[in-house]
mmCIF file of C-alpha atoms and ligand atoms in Angstrom:
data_model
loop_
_atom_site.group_PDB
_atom_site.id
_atom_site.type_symbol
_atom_site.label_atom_id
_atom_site.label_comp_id
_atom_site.label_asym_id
_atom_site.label_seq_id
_atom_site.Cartn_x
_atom_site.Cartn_y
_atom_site.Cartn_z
ATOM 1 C CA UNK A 1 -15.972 -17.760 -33.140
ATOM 2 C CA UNK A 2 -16.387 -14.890 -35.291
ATOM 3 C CA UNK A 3 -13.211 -14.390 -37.820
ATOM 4 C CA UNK A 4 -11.319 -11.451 -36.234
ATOM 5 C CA UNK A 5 -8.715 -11.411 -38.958
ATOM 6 C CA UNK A 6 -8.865 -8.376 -41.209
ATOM 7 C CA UNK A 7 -5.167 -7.724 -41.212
ATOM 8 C CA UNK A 8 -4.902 -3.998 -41.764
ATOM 9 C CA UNK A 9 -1.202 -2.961 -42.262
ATOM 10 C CA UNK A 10 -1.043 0.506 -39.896
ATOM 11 C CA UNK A 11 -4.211 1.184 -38.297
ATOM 12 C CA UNK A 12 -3.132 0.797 -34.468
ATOM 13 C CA UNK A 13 -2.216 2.673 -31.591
ATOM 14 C CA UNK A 14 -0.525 5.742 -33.022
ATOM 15 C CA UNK A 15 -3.294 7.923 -32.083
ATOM 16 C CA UNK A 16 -3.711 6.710 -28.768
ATOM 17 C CA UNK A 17 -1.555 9.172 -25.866
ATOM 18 C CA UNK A 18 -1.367 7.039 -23.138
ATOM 19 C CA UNK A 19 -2.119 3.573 -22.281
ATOM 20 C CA UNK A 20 -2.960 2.177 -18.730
ATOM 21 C CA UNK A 21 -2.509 -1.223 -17.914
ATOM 22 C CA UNK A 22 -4.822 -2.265 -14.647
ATOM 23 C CA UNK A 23 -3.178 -5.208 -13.255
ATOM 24 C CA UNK A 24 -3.660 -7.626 -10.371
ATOM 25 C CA UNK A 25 -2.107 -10.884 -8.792
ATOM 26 C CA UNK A 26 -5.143 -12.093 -7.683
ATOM 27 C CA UNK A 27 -8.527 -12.424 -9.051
ATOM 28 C CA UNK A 28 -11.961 -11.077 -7.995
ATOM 29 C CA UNK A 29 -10.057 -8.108 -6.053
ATOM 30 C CA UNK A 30 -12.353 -5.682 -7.874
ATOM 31 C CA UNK A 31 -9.496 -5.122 -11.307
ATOM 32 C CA UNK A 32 -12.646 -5.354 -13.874
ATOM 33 C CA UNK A 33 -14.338 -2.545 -11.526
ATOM 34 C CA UNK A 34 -11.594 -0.298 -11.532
ATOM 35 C CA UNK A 35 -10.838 -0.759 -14.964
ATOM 36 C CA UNK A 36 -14.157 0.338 -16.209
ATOM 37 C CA UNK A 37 -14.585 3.235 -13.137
ATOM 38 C CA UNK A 38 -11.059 4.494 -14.398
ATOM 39 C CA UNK A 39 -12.111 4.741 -17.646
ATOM 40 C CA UNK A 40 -15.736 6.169 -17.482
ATOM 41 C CA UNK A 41 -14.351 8.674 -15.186
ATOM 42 C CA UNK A 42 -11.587 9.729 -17.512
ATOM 43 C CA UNK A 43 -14.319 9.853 -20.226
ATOM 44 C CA UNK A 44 -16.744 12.275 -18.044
ATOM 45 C CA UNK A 45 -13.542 14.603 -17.323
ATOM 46 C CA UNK A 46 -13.781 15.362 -20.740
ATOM 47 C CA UNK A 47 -10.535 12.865 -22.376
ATOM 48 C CA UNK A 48 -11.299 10.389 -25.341
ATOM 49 C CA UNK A 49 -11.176 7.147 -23.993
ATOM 50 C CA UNK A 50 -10.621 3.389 -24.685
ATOM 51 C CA UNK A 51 -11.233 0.254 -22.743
ATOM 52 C CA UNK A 52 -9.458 -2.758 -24.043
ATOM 53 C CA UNK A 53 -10.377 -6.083 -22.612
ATOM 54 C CA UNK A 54 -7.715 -8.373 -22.852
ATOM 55 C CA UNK A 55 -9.112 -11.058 -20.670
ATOM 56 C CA UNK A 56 -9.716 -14.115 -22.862
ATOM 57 C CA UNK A 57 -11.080 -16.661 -20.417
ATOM 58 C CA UNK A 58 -13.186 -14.318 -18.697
ATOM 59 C CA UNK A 59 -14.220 -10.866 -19.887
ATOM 60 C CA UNK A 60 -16.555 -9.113 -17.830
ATOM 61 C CA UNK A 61 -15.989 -5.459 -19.228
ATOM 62 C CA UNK A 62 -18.770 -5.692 -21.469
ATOM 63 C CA UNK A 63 -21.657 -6.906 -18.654
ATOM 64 C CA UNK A 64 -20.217 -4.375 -16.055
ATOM 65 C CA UNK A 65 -20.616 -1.414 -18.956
ATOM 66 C CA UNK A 66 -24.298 -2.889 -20.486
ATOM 67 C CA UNK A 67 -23.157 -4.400 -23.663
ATOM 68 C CA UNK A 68 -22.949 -8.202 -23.303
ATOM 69 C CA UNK A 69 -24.740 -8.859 -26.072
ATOM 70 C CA UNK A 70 -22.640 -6.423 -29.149
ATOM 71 C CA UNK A 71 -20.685 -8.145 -31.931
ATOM 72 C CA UNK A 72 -17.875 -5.921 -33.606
ATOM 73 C CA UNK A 73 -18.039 -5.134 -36.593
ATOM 74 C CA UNK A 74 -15.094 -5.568 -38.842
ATOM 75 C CA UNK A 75 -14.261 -3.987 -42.870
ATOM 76 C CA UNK A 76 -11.772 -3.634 -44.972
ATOM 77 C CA UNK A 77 -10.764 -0.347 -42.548
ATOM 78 C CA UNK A 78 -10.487 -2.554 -39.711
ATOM 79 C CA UNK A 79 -12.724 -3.572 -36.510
ATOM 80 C CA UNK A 80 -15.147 -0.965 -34.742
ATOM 81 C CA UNK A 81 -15.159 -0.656 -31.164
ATOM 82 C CA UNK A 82 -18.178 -0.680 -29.357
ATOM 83 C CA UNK A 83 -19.261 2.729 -27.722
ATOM 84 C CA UNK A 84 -20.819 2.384 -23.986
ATOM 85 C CA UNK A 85 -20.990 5.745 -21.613
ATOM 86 C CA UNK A 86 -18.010 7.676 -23.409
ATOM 87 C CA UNK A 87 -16.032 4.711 -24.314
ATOM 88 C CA UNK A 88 -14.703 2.957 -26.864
ATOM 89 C CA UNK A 89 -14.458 -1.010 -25.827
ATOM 90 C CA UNK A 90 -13.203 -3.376 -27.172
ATOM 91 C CA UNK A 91 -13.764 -7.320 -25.538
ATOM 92 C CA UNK A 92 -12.948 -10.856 -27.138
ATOM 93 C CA UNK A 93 -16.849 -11.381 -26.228
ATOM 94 C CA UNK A 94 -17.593 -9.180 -29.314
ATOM 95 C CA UNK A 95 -16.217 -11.816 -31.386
ATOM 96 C CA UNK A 96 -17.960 -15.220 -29.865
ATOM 97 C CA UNK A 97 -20.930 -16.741 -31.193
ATOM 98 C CA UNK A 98 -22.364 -18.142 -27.730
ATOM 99 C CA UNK A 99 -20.791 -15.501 -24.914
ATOM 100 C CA UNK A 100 -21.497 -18.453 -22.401
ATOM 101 C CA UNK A 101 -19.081 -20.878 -24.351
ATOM 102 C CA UNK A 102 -15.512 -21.198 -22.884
ATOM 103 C CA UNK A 103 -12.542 -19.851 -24.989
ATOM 104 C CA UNK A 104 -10.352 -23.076 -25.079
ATOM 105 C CA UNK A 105 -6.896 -20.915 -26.189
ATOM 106 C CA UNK A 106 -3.279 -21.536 -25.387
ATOM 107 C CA UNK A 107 -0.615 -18.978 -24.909
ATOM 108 C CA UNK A 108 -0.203 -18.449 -29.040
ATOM 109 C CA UNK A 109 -3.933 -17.505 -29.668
ATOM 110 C CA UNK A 110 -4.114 -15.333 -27.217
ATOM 111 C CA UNK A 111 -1.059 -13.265 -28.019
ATOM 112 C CA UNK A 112 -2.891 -12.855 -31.401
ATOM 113 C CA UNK A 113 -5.680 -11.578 -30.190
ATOM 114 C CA UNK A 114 -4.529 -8.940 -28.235
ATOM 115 C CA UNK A 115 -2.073 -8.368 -31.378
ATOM 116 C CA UNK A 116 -5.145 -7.721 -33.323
ATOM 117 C CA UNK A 117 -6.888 -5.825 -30.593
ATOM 118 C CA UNK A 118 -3.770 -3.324 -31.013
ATOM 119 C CA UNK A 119 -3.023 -3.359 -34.798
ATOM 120 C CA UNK A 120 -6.566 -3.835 -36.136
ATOM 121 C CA UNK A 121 -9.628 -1.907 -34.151
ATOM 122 C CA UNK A 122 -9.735 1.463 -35.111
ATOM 123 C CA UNK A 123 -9.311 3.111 -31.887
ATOM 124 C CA UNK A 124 -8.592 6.933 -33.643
ATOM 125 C CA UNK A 125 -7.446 9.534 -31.498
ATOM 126 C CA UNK A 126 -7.534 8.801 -27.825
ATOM 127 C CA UNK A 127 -6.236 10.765 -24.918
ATOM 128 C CA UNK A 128 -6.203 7.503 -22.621
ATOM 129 C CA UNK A 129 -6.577 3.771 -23.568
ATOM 130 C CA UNK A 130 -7.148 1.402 -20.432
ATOM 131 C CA UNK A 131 -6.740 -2.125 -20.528
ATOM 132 C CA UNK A 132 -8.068 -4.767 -18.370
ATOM 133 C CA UNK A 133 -5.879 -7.787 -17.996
ATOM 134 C CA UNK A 134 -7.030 -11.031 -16.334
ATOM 135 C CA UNK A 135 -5.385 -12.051 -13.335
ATOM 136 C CA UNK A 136 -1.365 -12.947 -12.512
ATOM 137 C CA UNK A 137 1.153 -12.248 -15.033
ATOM 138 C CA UNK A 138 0.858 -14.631 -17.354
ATOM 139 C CA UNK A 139 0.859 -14.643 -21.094
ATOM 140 C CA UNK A 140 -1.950 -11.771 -21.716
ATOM 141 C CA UNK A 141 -0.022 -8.730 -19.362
ATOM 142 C CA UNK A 142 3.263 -10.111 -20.980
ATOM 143 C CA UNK A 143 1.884 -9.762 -24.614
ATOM 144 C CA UNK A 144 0.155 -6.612 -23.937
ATOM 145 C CA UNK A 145 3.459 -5.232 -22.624
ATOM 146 C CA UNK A 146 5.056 -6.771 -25.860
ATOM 147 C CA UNK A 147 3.165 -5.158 -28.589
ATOM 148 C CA UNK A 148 2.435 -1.767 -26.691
ATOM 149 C CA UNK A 149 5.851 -0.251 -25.744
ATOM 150 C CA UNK A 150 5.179 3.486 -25.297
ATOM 151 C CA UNK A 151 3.550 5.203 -23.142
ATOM 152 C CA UNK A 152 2.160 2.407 -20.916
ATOM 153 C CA UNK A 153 1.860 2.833 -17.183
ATOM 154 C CA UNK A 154 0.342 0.227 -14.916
ATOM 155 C CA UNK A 155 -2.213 0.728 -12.122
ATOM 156 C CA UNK A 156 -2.301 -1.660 -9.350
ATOM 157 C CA UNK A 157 -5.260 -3.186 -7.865
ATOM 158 C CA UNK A 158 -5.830 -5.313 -4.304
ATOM 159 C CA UNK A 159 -7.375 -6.000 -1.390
ATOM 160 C CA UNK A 160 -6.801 -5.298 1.959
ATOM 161 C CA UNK A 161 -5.233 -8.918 3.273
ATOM 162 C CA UNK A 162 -2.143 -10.630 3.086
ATOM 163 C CA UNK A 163 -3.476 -13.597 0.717
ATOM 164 C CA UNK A 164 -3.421 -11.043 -1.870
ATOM 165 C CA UNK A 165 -0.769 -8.893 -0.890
ATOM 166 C CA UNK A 166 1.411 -11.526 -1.680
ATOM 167 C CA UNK A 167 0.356 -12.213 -5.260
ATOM 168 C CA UNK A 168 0.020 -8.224 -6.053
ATOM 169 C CA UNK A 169 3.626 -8.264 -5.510
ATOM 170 C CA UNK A 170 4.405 -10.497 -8.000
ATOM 171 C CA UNK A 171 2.401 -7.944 -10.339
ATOM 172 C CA UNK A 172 4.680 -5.269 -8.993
ATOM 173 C CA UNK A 173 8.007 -7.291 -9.668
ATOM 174 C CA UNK A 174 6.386 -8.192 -13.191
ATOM 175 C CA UNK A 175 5.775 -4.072 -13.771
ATOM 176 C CA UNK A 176 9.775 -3.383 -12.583
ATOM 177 C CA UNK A 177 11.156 -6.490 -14.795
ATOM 178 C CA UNK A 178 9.373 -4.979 -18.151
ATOM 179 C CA UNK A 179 9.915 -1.501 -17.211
ATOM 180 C CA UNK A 180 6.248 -0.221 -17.113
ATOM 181 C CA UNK A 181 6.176 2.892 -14.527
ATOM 182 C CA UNK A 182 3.442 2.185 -11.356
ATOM 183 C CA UNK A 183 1.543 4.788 -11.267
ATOM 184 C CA UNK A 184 -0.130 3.860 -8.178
ATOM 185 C CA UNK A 185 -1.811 0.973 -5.918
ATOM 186 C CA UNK A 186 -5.714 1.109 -5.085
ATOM 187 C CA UNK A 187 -6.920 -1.090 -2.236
ATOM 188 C CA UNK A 188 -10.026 -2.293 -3.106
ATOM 189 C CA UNK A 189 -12.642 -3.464 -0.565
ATOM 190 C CA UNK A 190 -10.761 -1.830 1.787
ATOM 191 C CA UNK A 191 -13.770 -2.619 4.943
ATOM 192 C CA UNK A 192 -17.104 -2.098 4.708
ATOM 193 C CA UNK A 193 -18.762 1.344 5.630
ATOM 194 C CA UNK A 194 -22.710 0.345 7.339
ATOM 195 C CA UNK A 195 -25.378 2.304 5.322
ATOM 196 C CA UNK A 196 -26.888 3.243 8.852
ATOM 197 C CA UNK A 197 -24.316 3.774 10.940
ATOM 198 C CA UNK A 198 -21.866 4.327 8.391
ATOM 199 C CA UNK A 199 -18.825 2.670 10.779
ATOM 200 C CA UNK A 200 -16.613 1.099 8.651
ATOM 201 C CA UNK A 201 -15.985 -2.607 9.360
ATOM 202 C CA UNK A 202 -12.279 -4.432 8.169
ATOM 203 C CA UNK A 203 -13.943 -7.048 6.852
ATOM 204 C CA UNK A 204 -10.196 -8.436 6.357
ATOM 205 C CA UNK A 205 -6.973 -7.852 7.386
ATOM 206 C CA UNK A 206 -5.835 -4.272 6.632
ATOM 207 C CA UNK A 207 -3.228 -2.378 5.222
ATOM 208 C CA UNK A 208 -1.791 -4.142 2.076
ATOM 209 C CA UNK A 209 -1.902 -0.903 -0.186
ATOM 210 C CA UNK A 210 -0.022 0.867 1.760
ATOM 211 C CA UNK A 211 2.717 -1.619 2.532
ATOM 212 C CA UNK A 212 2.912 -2.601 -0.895
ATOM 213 C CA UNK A 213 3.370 1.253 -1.717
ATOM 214 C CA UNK A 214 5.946 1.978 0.295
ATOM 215 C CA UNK A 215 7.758 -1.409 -0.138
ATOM 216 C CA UNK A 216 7.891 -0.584 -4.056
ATOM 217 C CA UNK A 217 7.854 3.296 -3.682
ATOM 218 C CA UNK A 218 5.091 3.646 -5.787
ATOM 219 C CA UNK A 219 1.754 6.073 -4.836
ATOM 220 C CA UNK A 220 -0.676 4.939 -3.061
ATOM 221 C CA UNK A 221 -4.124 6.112 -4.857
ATOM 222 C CA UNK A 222 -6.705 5.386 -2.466
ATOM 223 C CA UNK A 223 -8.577 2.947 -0.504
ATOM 224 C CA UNK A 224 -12.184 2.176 -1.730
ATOM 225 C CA UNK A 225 -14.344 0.405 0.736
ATOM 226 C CA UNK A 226 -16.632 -2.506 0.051
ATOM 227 C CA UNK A 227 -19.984 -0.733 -0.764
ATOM 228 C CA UNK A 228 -22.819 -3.209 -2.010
ATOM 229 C CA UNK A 229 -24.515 -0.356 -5.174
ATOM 230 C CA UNK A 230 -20.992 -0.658 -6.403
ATOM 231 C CA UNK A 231 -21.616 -4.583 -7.359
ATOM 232 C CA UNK A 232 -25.465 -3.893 -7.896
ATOM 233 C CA UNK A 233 -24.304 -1.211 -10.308
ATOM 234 C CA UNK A 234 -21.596 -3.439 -12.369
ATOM 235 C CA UNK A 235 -24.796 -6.151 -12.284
ATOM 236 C CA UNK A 236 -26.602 -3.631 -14.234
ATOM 237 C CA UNK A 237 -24.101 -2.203 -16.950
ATOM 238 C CA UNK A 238 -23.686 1.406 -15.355
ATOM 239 C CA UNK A 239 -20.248 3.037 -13.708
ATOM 240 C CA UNK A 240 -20.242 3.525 -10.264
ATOM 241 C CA UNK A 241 -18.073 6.479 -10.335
ATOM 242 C CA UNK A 242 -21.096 8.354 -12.984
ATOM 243 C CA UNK A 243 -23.874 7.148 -11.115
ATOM 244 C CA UNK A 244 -22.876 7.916 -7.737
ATOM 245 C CA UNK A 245 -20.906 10.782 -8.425
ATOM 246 C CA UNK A 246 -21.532 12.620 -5.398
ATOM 247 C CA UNK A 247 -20.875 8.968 -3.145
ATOM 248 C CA UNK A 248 -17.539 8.790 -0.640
ATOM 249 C CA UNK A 249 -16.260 5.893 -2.721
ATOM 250 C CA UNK A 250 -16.816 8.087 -5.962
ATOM 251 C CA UNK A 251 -14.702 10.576 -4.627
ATOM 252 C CA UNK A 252 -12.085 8.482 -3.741
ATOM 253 C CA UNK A 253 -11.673 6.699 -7.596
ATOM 254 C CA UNK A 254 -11.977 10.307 -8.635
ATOM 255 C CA UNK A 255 -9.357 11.550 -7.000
ATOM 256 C CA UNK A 256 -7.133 7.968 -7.546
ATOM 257 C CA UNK A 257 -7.746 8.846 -11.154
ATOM 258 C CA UNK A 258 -6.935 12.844 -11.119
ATOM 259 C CA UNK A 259 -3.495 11.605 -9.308
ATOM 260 C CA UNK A 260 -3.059 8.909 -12.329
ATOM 261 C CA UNK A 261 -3.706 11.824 -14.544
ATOM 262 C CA UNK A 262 -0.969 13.877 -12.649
ATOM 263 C CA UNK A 263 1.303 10.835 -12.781
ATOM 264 C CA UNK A 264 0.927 10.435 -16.410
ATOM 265 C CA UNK A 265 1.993 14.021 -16.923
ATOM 266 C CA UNK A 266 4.804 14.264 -14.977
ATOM 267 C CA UNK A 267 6.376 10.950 -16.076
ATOM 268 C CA UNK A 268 5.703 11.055 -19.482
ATOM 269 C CA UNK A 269 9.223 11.100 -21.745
HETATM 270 P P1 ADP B 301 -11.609 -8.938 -10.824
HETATM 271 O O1 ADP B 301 -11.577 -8.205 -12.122
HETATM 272 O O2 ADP B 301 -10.450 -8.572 -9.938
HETATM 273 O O3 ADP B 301 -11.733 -10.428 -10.965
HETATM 274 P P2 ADP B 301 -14.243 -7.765 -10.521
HETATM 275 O O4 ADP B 301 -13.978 -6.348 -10.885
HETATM 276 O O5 ADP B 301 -14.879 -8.650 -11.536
HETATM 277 O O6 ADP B 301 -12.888 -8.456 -10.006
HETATM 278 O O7 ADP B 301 -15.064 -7.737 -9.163
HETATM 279 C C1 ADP B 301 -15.562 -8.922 -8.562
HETATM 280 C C2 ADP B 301 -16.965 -8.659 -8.002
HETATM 281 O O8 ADP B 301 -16.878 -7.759 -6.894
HETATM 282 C C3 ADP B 301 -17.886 -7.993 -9.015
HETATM 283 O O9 ADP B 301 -19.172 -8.537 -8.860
HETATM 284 C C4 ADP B 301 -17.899 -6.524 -8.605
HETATM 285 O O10 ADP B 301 -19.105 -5.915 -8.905
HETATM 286 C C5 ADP B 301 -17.712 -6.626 -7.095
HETATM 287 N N1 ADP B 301 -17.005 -5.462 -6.506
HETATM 288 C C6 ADP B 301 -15.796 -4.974 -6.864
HETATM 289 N N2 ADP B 301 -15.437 -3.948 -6.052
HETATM 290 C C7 ADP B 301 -16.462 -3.767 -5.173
HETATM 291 C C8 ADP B 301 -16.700 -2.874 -4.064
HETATM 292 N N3 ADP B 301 -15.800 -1.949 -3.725
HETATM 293 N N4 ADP B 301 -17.865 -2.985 -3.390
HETATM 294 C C9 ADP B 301 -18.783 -3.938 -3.744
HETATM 295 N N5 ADP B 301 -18.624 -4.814 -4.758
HETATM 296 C C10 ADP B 301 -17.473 -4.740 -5.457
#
């Protein structure tokens, strides 16, 4: 492990407007996707953006956005984030030797690193800084929550069935007890549309967006089906929501993120 510790008294988030924290009860619902989709979609509508990877165990910002492979670089001024399509990211894989090795970290160590990914990486003057945490809400959310008070809103992800359902609510109960503002629910996977026939197939049970929205009276952003270039795309490094621009499932993270944009605005103290 590369030493991250260049302890830099004030260089943190004071430049940084407003911080999104994508969140999910359940893994592999597509959280990693959004997160990157959000942010390379703020970054094309023209706002300075951040991606902050705050998954320890397993980042997979840096594959889905091309840049496995980088290693930050850290001075005297601080640590450098990484720039991919618009963004600047910052992932613990920056700092491992061997990306493949497992990061063996209790609670402690982790709460340090994502202190250090907020007090020490130069993020400058951003308009939005999205962060990725892993799944549930255990110590990484909490300690995100922790060291970034202001401004921080929370965007739900989750998948169409029940199984999840129930641990997205936990997420939603975890947002309300630490008083970070929901500023909406995408349903991820939400059926598959056929590439010939284009008739959508509920490859699960349906619904759980919308329930959870109006069961926590939070927005409901958008429903984003399960569309197999979306995965080929995140194989490859690129954003969906860039590449495709012009796709249906595009459109619908476009317009999930213009209404997080909206929400931001009008909730902002
Ligand atoms: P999580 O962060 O919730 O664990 P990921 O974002 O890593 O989930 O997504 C899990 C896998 O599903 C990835 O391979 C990703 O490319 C793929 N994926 C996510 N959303 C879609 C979708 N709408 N259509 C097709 N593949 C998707």
């Amino acid at each position: 492990m590369t030493d991250i510790n260049v302890n830099i008294p004030g260089s943190n988030l004071s430049g940084v407007k407003n911080r999104i924290l994508v969140l999910s009860g359940k893994g592999g619902v597509g959280k990693s996707t959004v997160a990157v989709n959000l942010a390379a979609s703020l970054a094309e509508k023209g706002f300075r953006t951040g991606l902050m990877d705050v998954d320890i165990h397993g980042p997979s910002i840096p594959t889905m956005l091309g840049i496995s492979g980088a290693a930050a670089v850290g001075s005297e001024e601080g640590i450098t984030p990484i720039e991919s399509h618009g963004i600047s990211v910052i992932s613990i894989s920056f700092f491992v030797e061997n990306i493949d090795e497992a990061v063996i970290w209790r609670g402690p160590m982790k709460a340090g690193a994502i202190k250090q990914f907020v007090n020490e990486v130069n993020w400058g003057d951003l308009d939005y800084l999205v962060i990725d945490a892993p799944p549930g809400t255990g110590d990484e959310p909490l300690s995100v929550v922790q060291e970034i008070r202001d401004n921080i809103y929370a965007v739900i992800v989750t998948t169409p069935q029940v199984v999840a359902e129930r641990d997205v609510r936990k997420s939603l109960n975890f947002c309300r007890k630490v008083n970070v503002p929901v500023a909406g629910i995408i349903e991820n996977m939400s059926g598959f549309v056929c590439p010939h026939c284009n008739e959508i197939t509920n490859v699960f049970n349906t619904g759980a967006g919308i329930r959870l929205s109006d069961e926590f009276h939070v927005p409901f952003l958008g429903a984003i089906p399960i569309e197999p270039a979306i995965g080929k795309m995140c194989d490859e490094g690129t954003p969906w929501i860039t590449a495709m621009h012009d796709s249906t499932t595009a459109k619908v993270m476009n317009s999930a993120v213009d209404s997080i944009v909206d929400y931001i605005k009008e909730n902002k103290k």
